[in-house]
C-alpha cells in the first residue's frame, strides 16, 4: 500500500463524515497498455496539461468545433486515469482561459455549458477514484452555474488523496499574478503585511491554489509550442514536452510518453550539477 502505484487499492474518507470507503481503480486502457516502469522518484509530481487541437480535429472531419470539445472530454478522463496508474499526484487541466472569451459568442456559450455539464456528469466518477477536485480561475464573467458545480465538486471530493485535479476555468497566468499583487497591496495598505517582507514565498501564498506544488512537467498537445498564459508562475522550472497529437486523439499513452521524456532529462534548477541521472530508455 505504500507505493503510489497501488492508488487503486487505497481507501479515502468521505469528506466530513469519517466513513472509510474503497477507492475504485481506474478503468484499464482499451488497448491493454500498462504504464511504463518509471522509478517513482522520476515521476513528475505535478503535470500541467494544455488540451489543444479540438477545433482542428473537428475541422479535419467536417464537424462543428463543438464536436471536437465533446471528443476531448474522453481524452481528458483517459489521461486522468493514466495519471493515477502512473502515480502522478497533481494534474492541472486548462479548461477555459481568460482569453477564450474572444471566441465567438456561440462557442463561448457552448464551452460554459459544457464545462458545467462535464463537472456535474463526471464528479461522482472522480470521487469514486479518489480524485480531489480544485478550481483555479477568476469569478467575474464566469457563469454562476459553472462556479456552483466547481464548488460542489470541491466540497464532495475534499477528503480524497489519490490525485488532485486542478480545473483551470476562466484562468490566466497573468491574471492570477495581477490578482495576487492586488491582494498583497491591499494587505500592505491595511497593515496586515509589511512591504519589506514580501518575497517569492510570500507572493506564492496569494496565488489561486498555493497548496499545489510547482509544475514539474508541462505538456501540450497539437504541436503548438507555447505556454498560452498557463501557470506561468508555477511553471518557472518546468520541463516542456510538446506532442503533435490533436487532443481528441490524445490518451494516457501520450501522457506516459511525455513522462518518459521528462524522466530522461537532467534538471539543474540553475545549478551546475544535475539533480537526476537519466536512466530511462524511451526508445524512438
Short mmCIF file of C-alpha atoms in Angstrom, two decimals:
data_model
loop_
_atom_site.label_atom_id
_atom_site.label_comp_id
_atom_site.label_asym_id
_atom_site.label_seq_id
_atom_site.Cartn_x
_atom_site.Cartn_y
_atom_site.Cartn_z
CA UNK A 1 0.00 0.00 0.00
CA UNK A 2 2.98 2.34 0.34
CA UNK A 3 3.54 2.69 -3.41
CA UNK A 4 1.62 5.34 -5.32
CA UNK A 5 1.08 2.69 -7.99
CA UNK A 6 -1.29 1.00 -5.53
CA UNK A 7 -3.56 4.03 -5.57
CA UNK A 8 -6.47 1.98 -6.87
CA UNK A 9 -6.44 -0.15 -3.72
CA UNK A 10 -6.31 2.72 -1.25
CA UNK A 11 -9.14 3.95 0.91
CA UNK A 12 -10.15 7.53 1.42
CA UNK A 13 -12.51 9.11 3.93
CA UNK A 14 -15.72 10.58 2.63
CA UNK A 15 -15.49 14.32 3.24
CA UNK A 16 -16.69 15.28 6.67
CA UNK A 17 -18.40 12.01 7.71
CA UNK A 18 -15.49 9.87 8.84
CA UNK A 19 -16.65 6.92 6.72
CA UNK A 20 -13.95 4.88 5.06
CA UNK A 21 -14.83 3.83 1.53
CA UNK A 22 -12.98 1.76 -1.06
CA UNK A 23 -11.44 3.68 -3.93
CA UNK A 24 -12.36 2.44 -7.39
CA UNK A 25 -9.30 1.73 -9.57
CA UNK A 26 -9.05 3.42 -12.97
CA UNK A 27 -10.54 1.60 -15.92
CA UNK A 28 -7.81 -0.13 -17.98
CA UNK A 29 -6.95 1.28 -21.37
CA UNK A 30 -8.84 -0.39 -24.22
CA UNK A 31 -5.55 -1.50 -25.80
CA UNK A 32 -4.39 -3.19 -22.61
CA UNK A 33 -1.47 -0.74 -22.37
CA UNK A 34 0.15 -0.52 -18.96
CA UNK A 35 2.15 2.40 -17.53
CA UNK A 36 5.90 2.42 -18.15
CA UNK A 37 8.26 1.35 -15.38
CA UNK A 38 9.46 4.83 -14.44
CA UNK A 39 11.11 4.94 -10.98
CA UNK A 40 8.82 6.78 -8.58
CA UNK A 41 11.43 9.43 -7.85
CA UNK A 42 11.44 10.32 -11.57
CA UNK A 43 7.64 10.53 -11.93
CA UNK A 44 6.61 14.21 -12.14
CA UNK A 45 4.77 15.41 -9.06
CA UNK A 46 2.68 18.00 -10.94
CA UNK A 47 1.75 17.82 -14.62
CA UNK A 48 0.18 20.80 -16.39
CA UNK A 49 -1.87 19.90 -19.47
CA UNK A 50 -2.85 22.24 -22.31
CA UNK A 51 -5.63 20.43 -24.16
CA UNK A 52 -5.16 21.90 -27.63
CA UNK A 53 -6.40 20.91 -31.06
CA UNK A 54 -10.12 20.22 -30.54
CA UNK A 55 -11.17 22.70 -33.22
CA UNK A 56 -8.67 21.46 -35.78
CA UNK A 57 -9.67 17.85 -35.11
CA UNK A 58 -13.30 18.72 -35.81
CA UNK A 59 -12.45 20.78 -38.91
CA UNK A 60 -10.47 17.88 -40.40
CA UNK A 61 -13.62 15.78 -40.15
CA UNK A 62 -16.02 18.42 -41.44
CA UNK A 63 -17.62 18.76 -37.99
CA UNK A 64 -18.51 21.80 -35.87
CA UNK A 65 -15.80 22.88 -33.41
CA UNK A 66 -18.10 21.86 -30.57
CA UNK A 67 -17.75 18.21 -31.59
CA UNK A 68 -14.02 18.47 -31.01
CA UNK A 69 -14.62 19.70 -27.47
CA UNK A 70 -17.01 16.83 -26.84
CA UNK A 71 -14.42 14.30 -28.05
CA UNK A 72 -11.81 15.96 -25.83
CA UNK A 73 -13.78 15.08 -22.70
CA UNK A 74 -12.99 11.39 -23.17
CA UNK A 75 -9.33 12.18 -23.80
CA UNK A 76 -9.08 14.14 -20.56
CA UNK A 77 -10.62 11.40 -18.48
CA UNK A 78 -8.38 8.77 -20.03
CA UNK A 79 -5.40 10.98 -19.14
CA UNK A 80 -6.70 11.29 -15.56
CA UNK A 81 -6.85 7.51 -15.28
CA UNK A 82 -3.35 7.22 -16.71
CA UNK A 83 -2.05 9.76 -14.21
CA UNK A 84 -3.47 7.68 -11.37
CA UNK A 85 -1.95 4.50 -12.80
CA UNK A 86 1.48 6.09 -13.07
CA UNK A 87 1.30 7.67 -9.61
CA UNK A 88 1.19 11.37 -10.53
CA UNK A 89 -0.25 13.23 -7.53
CA UNK A 90 -1.22 16.55 -9.20
CA UNK A 91 -2.69 17.23 -12.64
CA UNK A 92 -3.80 20.67 -13.89
CA UNK A 93 -6.08 20.89 -16.93
CA UNK A 94 -6.53 24.14 -18.89
CA UNK A 95 -10.30 24.05 -19.49
CA UNK A 96 -11.09 27.72 -20.31
CA UNK A 97 -8.69 30.65 -20.40
CA UNK A 98 -9.28 34.33 -19.77
CA UNK A 99 -8.51 34.79 -23.47
CA UNK A 100 -11.16 32.30 -24.61
CA UNK A 101 -13.82 34.99 -24.15
CA UNK A 102 -12.60 36.34 -27.51
CA UNK A 103 -14.10 33.34 -29.32
CA UNK A 104 -17.49 33.54 -30.99
CA UNK A 105 -20.45 34.04 -28.60
CA UNK A 106 -21.88 30.69 -29.68
CA UNK A 107 -18.66 28.82 -28.84
CA UNK A 108 -18.29 30.64 -25.51
CA UNK A 109 -21.86 29.71 -24.57
CA UNK A 110 -21.17 26.11 -25.54
CA UNK A 111 -17.95 25.97 -23.53
CA UNK A 112 -19.60 27.45 -20.44
CA UNK A 113 -22.41 24.91 -20.54
CA UNK A 114 -20.04 22.11 -21.49
CA UNK A 115 -17.66 22.76 -18.59
CA UNK A 116 -20.61 22.91 -16.19
CA UNK A 117 -22.09 19.68 -17.51
CA UNK A 118 -18.79 17.78 -17.58
CA UNK A 119 -18.15 18.57 -13.93
CA UNK A 120 -21.69 17.57 -12.97
CA UNK A 121 -21.57 14.41 -15.10
CA UNK A 122 -18.13 13.24 -14.01
CA UNK A 123 -17.80 14.31 -10.37
CA UNK A 124 -19.15 11.03 -8.97
CA UNK A 125 -16.69 9.09 -11.11
CA UNK A 126 -13.82 11.31 -9.95
CA UNK A 127 -14.90 10.92 -6.34
CA UNK A 128 -15.05 7.13 -6.66
CA UNK A 129 -11.47 7.09 -7.95
CA UNK A 130 -10.24 9.17 -5.02
CA UNK A 131 -9.67 12.33 -7.05
CA UNK A 132 -9.73 15.67 -5.23
CA UNK A 133 -11.04 18.50 -7.44
CA UNK A 134 -9.75 22.05 -7.10
CA UNK A 135 -10.63 25.12 -9.16
CA UNK A 136 -8.28 27.94 -10.20
CA UNK A 137 -9.58 30.98 -12.06
CA UNK A 138 -11.46 34.24 -11.83
CA UNK A 139 -15.10 34.58 -10.77
CA UNK A 140 -16.02 37.66 -12.85
CA UNK A 141 -17.82 36.76 -16.12
CA UNK A 142 -17.87 33.05 -15.27
CA UNK A 143 -21.39 31.61 -15.24
CA UNK A 144 -22.72 31.18 -11.72
CA UNK A 145 -23.86 27.66 -12.61
CA UNK A 146 -20.26 26.75 -13.53
CA UNK A 147 -18.95 28.18 -10.25
CA UNK A 148 -21.63 26.25 -8.35
CA UNK A 149 -20.68 22.95 -9.97
CA UNK A 150 -16.98 23.54 -9.36
CA UNK A 151 -17.55 24.39 -5.71
CA UNK A 152 -19.83 21.38 -5.23
CA UNK A 153 -17.16 19.13 -6.74
CA UNK A 154 -14.51 20.66 -4.48
CA UNK A 155 -16.65 20.01 -1.42
CA UNK A 156 -17.64 16.47 -2.44
CA UNK A 157 -14.03 15.40 -3.10
CA UNK A 158 -12.26 17.34 -0.35
CA UNK A 159 -11.24 14.22 1.56
CA UNK A 160 -9.68 12.42 -1.40
CA UNK A 161 -5.93 11.98 -1.81
CA UNK A 162 -5.18 9.69 -4.78
CA UNK A 163 -4.88 12.56 -7.29
CA UNK A 164 -5.53 16.31 -7.09
CA UNK A 165 -7.12 17.52 -10.32
CA UNK A 166 -6.96 21.28 -10.75
CA UNK A 167 -9.54 22.53 -13.23
CA UNK A 168 -8.38 25.89 -14.57
CA UNK A 169 -11.57 27.64 -15.71
CA UNK A 170 -11.59 31.35 -16.60
CA UNK A 171 -7.90 31.17 -15.74
CA UNK A 172 -4.92 33.17 -16.98
CA UNK A 173 -1.41 33.19 -15.57
CA UNK A 174 -1.01 36.95 -15.86
CA UNK A 175 -4.45 37.50 -14.34
CA UNK A 176 -3.54 35.25 -11.41
CA UNK A 177 -0.32 37.20 -10.80
CA UNK A 178 -2.11 40.55 -11.12
CA UNK A 179 -4.81 39.43 -8.67
CA UNK A 180 -2.15 38.24 -6.22
CA UNK A 181 -0.33 41.58 -6.47
CA UNK A 182 -3.57 43.46 -5.83
CA UNK A 183 -4.33 41.32 -2.77
CA UNK A 184 -0.80 41.89 -1.43
CA UNK A 185 -1.15 45.65 -1.97
CA UNK A 186 -4.45 45.64 -0.09
CA UNK A 187 -2.91 43.76 2.84
CA UNK A 188 0.05 46.15 2.94
CA UNK A 189 -2.30 49.14 2.93
CA UNK A 190 -4.34 47.56 5.74
CA UNK A 191 -1.23 46.98 7.81
CA UNK A 192 -1.55 43.20 7.62
CA UNK A 193 1.71 42.75 5.70
CA UNK A 194 4.99 44.65 5.62
CA UNK A 195 6.24 45.55 2.16
CA UNK A 196 9.82 44.67 3.09
CA UNK A 197 8.73 41.14 3.99
CA UNK A 198 7.40 40.32 0.52
CA UNK A 199 9.45 37.69 -1.27
CA UNK A 200 8.69 34.86 -3.70
CA UNK A 201 7.48 32.58 -0.90
CA UNK A 202 5.07 35.20 0.43
CA UNK A 203 3.87 36.06 -3.07
CA UNK A 204 3.11 32.41 -3.85
CA UNK A 205 0.73 32.26 -0.90
CA UNK A 206 -1.54 34.74 -2.72
CA UNK A 207 -1.92 32.60 -5.85
CA UNK A 208 -5.14 30.72 -6.54
CA UNK A 209 -4.02 27.35 -5.16
CA UNK A 210 -0.91 27.85 -3.01
CA UNK A 211 -1.15 24.29 -1.67
CA UNK A 212 -0.46 22.78 -5.09
CA UNK A 213 3.27 22.40 -5.84
CA UNK A 214 5.07 23.96 -8.78
CA UNK A 215 4.75 22.30 -12.17
CA UNK A 216 7.36 19.67 -13.00
CA UNK A 217 6.11 18.71 -16.46
CA UNK A 218 4.20 20.96 -18.88
CA UNK A 219 2.52 19.04 -21.71
CA UNK A 220 0.75 20.50 -24.72
CA UNK A 221 -0.99 18.59 -27.47
CA UNK A 222 -1.48 19.55 -31.16
CA UNK A 223 2.10 20.57 -31.99
CA UNK A 224 1.86 24.18 -30.83
CA UNK A 225 4.88 25.21 -28.77
CA UNK A 226 3.83 27.97 -26.39
CA UNK A 227 2.52 28.25 -22.85
CA UNK A 228 -0.58 30.33 -23.73
CA UNK A 229 -0.52 32.08 -20.34
CA UNK A 230 -0.96 28.84 -18.37
CA UNK A 231 0.51 28.55 -14.86
CA UNK A 232 3.39 30.81 -15.82
CA UNK A 233 4.48 31.43 -12.22
CA UNK A 234 4.24 27.76 -11.24
CA UNK A 235 5.95 26.52 -14.41
CA UNK A 236 9.11 28.61 -13.98
CA UNK A 237 11.28 25.46 -13.82
CA UNK A 238 9.01 23.00 -15.60
CA UNK A 239 10.18 20.65 -18.31
CA UNK A 240 8.20 21.22 -21.51
CA UNK A 241 7.02 18.44 -23.83
CA UNK A 242 5.06 19.33 -26.98
CA UNK A 243 3.33 16.47 -28.77
CA UNK A 244 1.86 16.68 -32.28
CA UNK A 245 -1.31 14.71 -31.48
CA UNK A 246 -4.56 16.70 -31.52
CA UNK A 247 -6.24 16.43 -28.14
CA UNK A 248 -9.27 14.31 -29.13
CA UNK A 249 -6.74 11.65 -30.27
CA UNK A 250 -4.69 12.05 -27.07
CA UNK A 251 -4.89 9.48 -24.26
CA UNK A 252 -2.97 8.14 -21.28
CA UNK A 253 -0.29 6.65 -23.53
CA UNK A 254 0.68 10.15 -24.68
CA UNK A 255 0.88 11.29 -21.07
CA UNK A 256 3.12 8.33 -20.27
CA UNK A 257 5.33 9.11 -23.25
CA UNK A 258 5.71 12.71 -22.01
CA UNK A 259 6.61 11.39 -18.56
CA UNK A 260 9.26 9.10 -20.05
CA UNK A 261 10.77 12.09 -21.83
CA UNK A 262 10.65 14.04 -18.56
CA UNK A 263 12.37 11.23 -16.67
CA UNK A 264 15.22 11.17 -19.22
CA UNK A 265 16.13 14.84 -18.72
CA UNK A 266 18.58 16.43 -16.32
CA UNK A 267 17.00 19.05 -14.08
CA UNK A 268 19.56 21.59 -12.83
CA UNK A 269 17.40 24.44 -11.46
CA UNK A 270 20.09 26.89 -12.49
CA UNK A 271 22.91 24.89 -10.87
CA UNK A 272 25.93 23.28 -12.47
CA UNK A 273 25.15 19.71 -11.42
CA UNK A 274 22.06 17.76 -12.48
CA UNK A 275 19.60 16.78 -9.76
CA UNK A 276 18.82 13.48 -11.52
CA UNK A 277 20.81 10.98 -13.50
CA UNK A 278 18.89 9.98 -16.64
CA UNK A 279 18.45 6.24 -16.86
CA UNK A 280 15.28 5.69 -18.83
CA UNK A 281 15.36 4.16 -22.30
CA UNK A 282 12.49 5.89 -24.08
CA UNK A 283 13.13 4.27 -27.45
CA UNK A 284 12.33 6.01 -30.71
#
